[in-house]
Short mmCIF file of C-alpha atoms in Angstrom, two decimals:
data_model
loop_
_atom_site.label_atom_id
_atom_site.label_comp_id
_atom_site.label_asym_id
_atom_site.label_seq_id
_atom_site.Cartn_x
_atom_site.Cartn_y
_atom_site.Cartn_z
CA ARG A 11 0.00 0.00 0.00
CA LYS A 12 1.34 3.45 -0.91
CA GLU A 13 2.07 5.78 1.99
CA VAL A 14 0.00 8.55 0.42
CA GLU A 15 -2.66 7.76 -2.16
CA GLN A 16 -4.48 10.11 -4.47
CA ASP A 17 -6.71 9.76 -7.51
CA PRO A 18 -4.45 10.89 -10.37
CA GLY A 19 -7.33 12.39 -12.36
CA PRO A 20 -7.41 14.38 -14.50
CA PHE A 21 -10.40 16.28 -13.23
CA ASN A 22 -11.82 18.36 -16.08
CA VAL A 23 -14.09 21.12 -14.80
CA PRO A 24 -15.51 24.36 -16.24
CA GLU A 25 -14.65 27.73 -14.80
CA GLY A 26 -16.70 28.49 -11.73
CA ALA A 27 -17.15 24.86 -10.74
CA THR A 28 -16.47 23.42 -7.32
CA VAL A 29 -14.10 20.46 -7.23
CA ALA A 30 -12.92 18.23 -4.40
CA PHE A 31 -9.82 16.08 -4.11
CA ASN A 32 -9.27 13.30 -1.62
CA CYS A 33 -6.20 11.68 -0.20
CA THR A 34 -5.52 8.83 2.21
CA TYR A 35 -2.36 8.10 4.15
CA SER A 36 -1.20 4.85 5.70
CA ASN A 37 0.91 5.90 8.67
CA SER A 38 -1.25 6.77 11.66
CA ALA A 39 1.75 8.40 13.35
CA SER A 40 1.96 11.11 10.70
CA GLN A 41 2.47 14.50 12.26
CA SER A 42 1.30 17.16 9.87
CA PHE A 43 -0.38 17.48 6.52
CA PHE A 44 -0.24 19.78 3.54
CA TRP A 45 -1.54 20.44 0.07
CA TYR A 46 1.04 21.57 -2.47
CA ARG A 47 0.48 22.75 -5.99
CA GLN A 48 2.83 21.77 -8.82
CA ASP A 49 2.71 23.29 -12.26
CA CYS A 50 4.12 21.38 -15.20
CA ARG A 51 7.91 21.05 -15.01
CA LYS A 52 8.07 23.29 -11.96
CA GLU A 53 8.81 22.80 -8.29
CA PRO A 54 5.97 22.17 -5.81
CA LYS A 55 4.67 25.17 -3.90
CA LEU A 56 2.87 25.08 -0.59
CA LEU A 57 -0.82 25.77 -1.02
CA MET A 58 -1.94 25.28 2.55
CA SER A 59 -1.42 23.29 5.70
CA VAL A 60 -4.25 21.04 6.84
CA TYR A 61 -5.51 21.13 10.42
CA SER A 62 -7.82 18.78 12.28
CA SER A 63 -10.37 21.54 12.74
CA GLY A 64 -10.44 22.24 9.02
CA ASN A 65 -9.14 25.44 7.53
CA GLU A 66 -10.00 27.78 4.74
CA ASP A 67 -7.93 30.14 2.62
CA GLY A 68 -10.06 32.09 0.20
CA ARG A 69 -11.59 29.64 -2.28
CA PHE A 70 -9.68 26.71 -0.82
CA THR A 71 -10.83 24.57 2.10
CA ALA A 72 -8.85 21.70 3.58
CA GLN A 73 -10.10 19.03 5.95
CA LEU A 74 -8.33 16.32 7.93
CA ASN A 75 -9.90 13.22 9.44
CA ARG A 76 -7.26 11.51 11.57
CA ALA A 77 -9.51 8.59 12.49
CA SER A 78 -10.02 7.71 8.82
CA GLN A 79 -6.55 8.90 7.78
CA TYR A 80 -8.15 11.02 5.12
CA ILE A 81 -7.42 14.51 3.82
CA SER A 82 -9.46 16.59 1.42
CA LEU A 83 -9.15 19.79 -0.57
CA LEU A 84 -12.14 21.73 -1.88
CA ILE A 85 -11.75 24.42 -4.50
CA ARG A 86 -14.71 26.73 -5.05
CA ASP A 87 -15.30 28.97 -8.06
CA SER A 88 -12.51 27.39 -10.10
CA LYS A 89 -10.31 29.68 -12.16
CA LEU A 90 -8.33 28.84 -15.28
CA SER A 91 -5.21 29.54 -13.24
CA ASP A 92 -6.11 26.74 -10.84
CA SER A 93 -5.13 24.21 -13.52
CA ALA A 94 -2.21 22.31 -11.99
CA THR A 95 -1.38 19.12 -10.16
CA TYR A 96 -2.33 19.09 -6.48
CA LEU A 97 -0.07 17.09 -4.23
CA CYS A 98 -1.17 15.64 -0.92
CA VAL A 99 1.81 15.67 1.40
CA VAL A 100 2.31 14.09 4.81
CA ASN A 101 5.05 14.85 7.29
CA MET A 102 6.28 11.79 9.15
CA ASN A 103 8.54 13.49 11.64
CA THR A 104 8.58 15.91 14.46
CA GLY A 105 11.43 18.39 14.39
CA PHE A 106 12.77 18.54 10.87
CA GLN A 107 10.20 17.62 8.28
CA LYS A 108 10.23 14.32 6.44
CA LEU A 109 7.71 14.83 3.68
CA VAL A 110 6.04 12.02 1.78
CA PHE A 111 4.32 13.11 -1.41
CA GLY A 112 1.34 11.62 -3.17
CA THR A 113 1.52 11.29 -6.94
CA GLY A 114 -0.84 14.22 -7.29
CA THR A 115 -4.25 14.89 -8.76
CA ARG A 116 -4.31 16.79 -12.02
CA LEU A 117 -6.90 19.53 -12.41
CA LEU A 118 -7.83 21.08 -15.75
CA VAL A 119 -10.14 24.09 -15.64
CA SER A 120 -11.60 25.03 -19.00
CA PRO A 121 -13.35 28.23 -20.16
CA GLY B 19 9.76 35.07 1.49
CA ALA B 20 12.45 32.41 1.63
CA VAL B 21 14.10 31.77 -1.73
CA VAL B 22 16.00 28.68 -2.83
CA SER B 23 17.92 28.55 -6.07
CA GLN B 24 19.27 25.63 -8.04
CA HIS B 25 21.92 25.51 -10.70
CA PRO B 26 21.90 24.41 -13.43
CA SER B 27 18.22 24.35 -14.33
CA ARG B 28 18.82 21.87 -17.12
CA VAL B 29 21.73 19.64 -18.03
CA ILE B 30 22.30 17.13 -20.80
CA CYS B 31 25.31 14.87 -20.49
CA LYS B 32 26.81 11.72 -21.90
CA SER B 33 26.56 8.43 -20.10
CA GLY B 34 29.45 7.92 -17.68
CA THR B 35 30.02 11.55 -16.83
CA SER B 36 29.42 13.14 -13.44
CA VAL B 37 27.06 16.03 -12.91
CA LYS B 38 27.03 18.46 -9.99
CA ILE B 39 23.87 20.30 -8.97
CA GLU B 40 23.97 23.23 -6.55
CA CYS B 41 21.24 24.25 -4.15
CA ARG B 42 21.41 27.59 -2.35
CA SER B 43 19.21 29.27 0.22
CA LEU B 44 19.44 32.94 -0.78
CA ASP B 45 17.97 34.82 2.16
CA PHE B 46 18.08 32.47 5.11
CA GLN B 47 20.33 29.94 6.75
CA ALA B 48 19.19 26.39 6.04
CA THR B 49 19.77 24.05 8.95
CA THR B 50 18.60 21.14 6.84
CA MET B 51 18.50 20.57 3.11
CA PHE B 52 16.73 17.83 1.25
CA TRP B 53 17.21 16.27 -2.17
CA TYR B 54 14.28 14.80 -4.08
CA ARG B 55 13.90 13.09 -7.42
CA GLN B 56 10.78 13.04 -9.57
CA PHE B 57 10.28 10.76 -12.57
CA PRO B 58 7.58 11.65 -15.13
CA LYS B 59 4.07 11.28 -13.74
CA LYS B 60 5.46 10.02 -10.44
CA SER B 61 5.60 11.55 -7.00
CA LEU B 62 8.58 13.37 -5.57
CA MET B 63 10.75 10.87 -3.74
CA LEU B 64 13.10 11.91 -0.98
CA MET B 65 16.63 10.82 -1.75
CA ALA B 66 18.55 12.20 1.22
CA THR B 67 18.54 14.66 4.07
CA SER B 68 21.60 16.69 4.94
CA ASN B 69 22.60 18.94 7.79
CA GLU B 70 25.42 21.41 7.50
CA GLY B 71 28.77 19.91 8.37
CA SER B 72 27.59 16.32 8.77
CA LYS B 73 27.07 13.34 6.51
CA ALA B 74 23.83 13.05 4.63
CA THR B 75 21.21 10.51 5.59
CA TYR B 76 20.12 8.54 2.55
CA GLU B 77 16.74 6.93 2.02
CA GLN B 78 16.50 3.22 1.47
CA GLY B 79 17.45 2.24 -2.06
CA VAL B 80 19.48 5.39 -2.78
CA GLU B 81 23.16 4.66 -3.37
CA LYS B 82 25.28 7.07 -1.36
CA ASP B 83 28.35 6.41 -3.51
CA LYS B 84 26.45 7.29 -6.64
CA PHE B 85 24.68 10.37 -5.31
CA LEU B 86 27.27 12.36 -3.40
CA ILE B 87 25.92 15.10 -1.18
CA ASN B 88 27.99 17.85 0.33
CA HIS B 89 26.51 20.42 2.68
CA ALA B 90 29.47 22.66 3.29
CA SER B 91 27.68 25.72 4.59
CA LEU B 92 24.30 26.86 5.89
CA THR B 93 23.41 28.20 2.47
CA LEU B 94 24.81 25.64 0.05
CA SER B 95 24.33 21.96 -0.62
CA THR B 96 25.53 20.08 -3.70
CA LEU B 97 24.41 16.80 -5.24
CA THR B 98 26.81 15.04 -7.57
CA VAL B 99 25.46 12.26 -9.75
CA THR B 100 28.52 10.15 -10.43
CA SER B 101 28.91 8.08 -13.59
CA ALA B 102 25.43 9.05 -14.74
CA HIS B 103 23.41 6.63 -16.85
CA PRO B 104 20.19 7.13 -18.84
CA GLU B 105 18.12 5.71 -15.96
CA ASP B 106 19.34 8.62 -13.81
CA SER B 107 17.53 11.04 -16.10
CA SER B 108 15.02 12.77 -13.88
CA PHE B 109 13.92 16.03 -12.28
CA TYR B 110 16.07 16.69 -9.21
CA ILE B 111 14.66 19.16 -6.69
CA CYS B 112 16.23 20.44 -3.52
CA SER B 113 14.54 22.06 -0.58
CA ALA B 114 15.79 23.94 2.43
CA GLN B 115 14.43 24.26 5.91
CA GLY B 116 15.35 26.78 8.58
CA GLY B 117 13.72 30.01 7.62
CA THR B 118 10.47 29.66 9.56
CA VAL B 119 9.16 28.72 12.97
CA ASP B 120 7.05 25.88 11.60
CA ASN B 121 9.98 24.30 9.73
CA GLU B 122 8.45 24.78 6.31
CA GLN B 123 10.53 23.45 3.44
CA PHE B 124 11.18 25.85 0.58
CA PHE B 125 11.79 24.22 -2.75
CA GLY B 126 14.27 25.12 -5.43
CA PRO B 127 13.12 25.34 -9.05
CA GLY B 128 14.57 21.95 -9.89
CA THR B 129 17.20 20.62 -12.28
CA ARG B 130 16.20 18.52 -15.25
CA LEU B 131 18.92 15.97 -15.97
CA THR B 132 19.02 14.10 -19.27
CA VAL B 133 21.67 11.44 -19.70
CA LEU B 134 22.24 10.32 -23.27
#
C-alpha cells in the first residue's frame, strides 16, 4: 500500500465549478499534513497546511480526518489559473520535516 | 519570502560523466537541506537529508556512492550524480528548511537531468 494515495485524475471542470480532491495516508503516526500545488515542469509550492479543525484560505478549504486517515481539498469557483497538479503531502517526523508526497491529482479548468 | 535557487536548471550529459547540482538558500540559513527526485508522472521521492557539516542521511534504495551530497555551509548543498546513466535522467529538486518557525521546506526550481 502506498504511503499517500491520491486519484491521479485528470479532473476536467468548467470555470466556476467546485471540485474536491481526496487523499488517504497509511501511517497513523503522521504529524502534519499539507496540500502543495505543482505546475508542469516546476517545483511544488505550498498551497496550505491542513488542520484537524479544518481550515479555509479564500476559495480553498482543507479538511483532515485523523480517524479515517483522510485529507481533502475543496476548490470553489474554479479559475483557469487553478489548472495544476495538487499534491497531498504528509510529514512523518517531528522536528525537521520528512515529507512524503502523493503522486498528485491533475486539475484542468476550462473556459 | 524564503528563496531557494538551483543551478543548473537543465543539463544534458553523456553516459558515464558526473554532474554536480547546486542548491542555495538565498535569504536564510538552512539548517537542513533535502534532495528529491521526480520521474515523469510520479511523485517526488526523498533521496537524502543533509545537515550542514555532517554526513547526509540517505533513504532506502538510494546509493550514497552514486549520489554524493555535500553540505558545506548553511546556504549551500551540492548533489553530484557520479557516472550518470540514462536511468538517472530525472527532475532533481532540492529544498531547504530553517527560515520559519514551523519548519516549512522551501523548494528550489529543480534541475532537469538528461543522460544520453
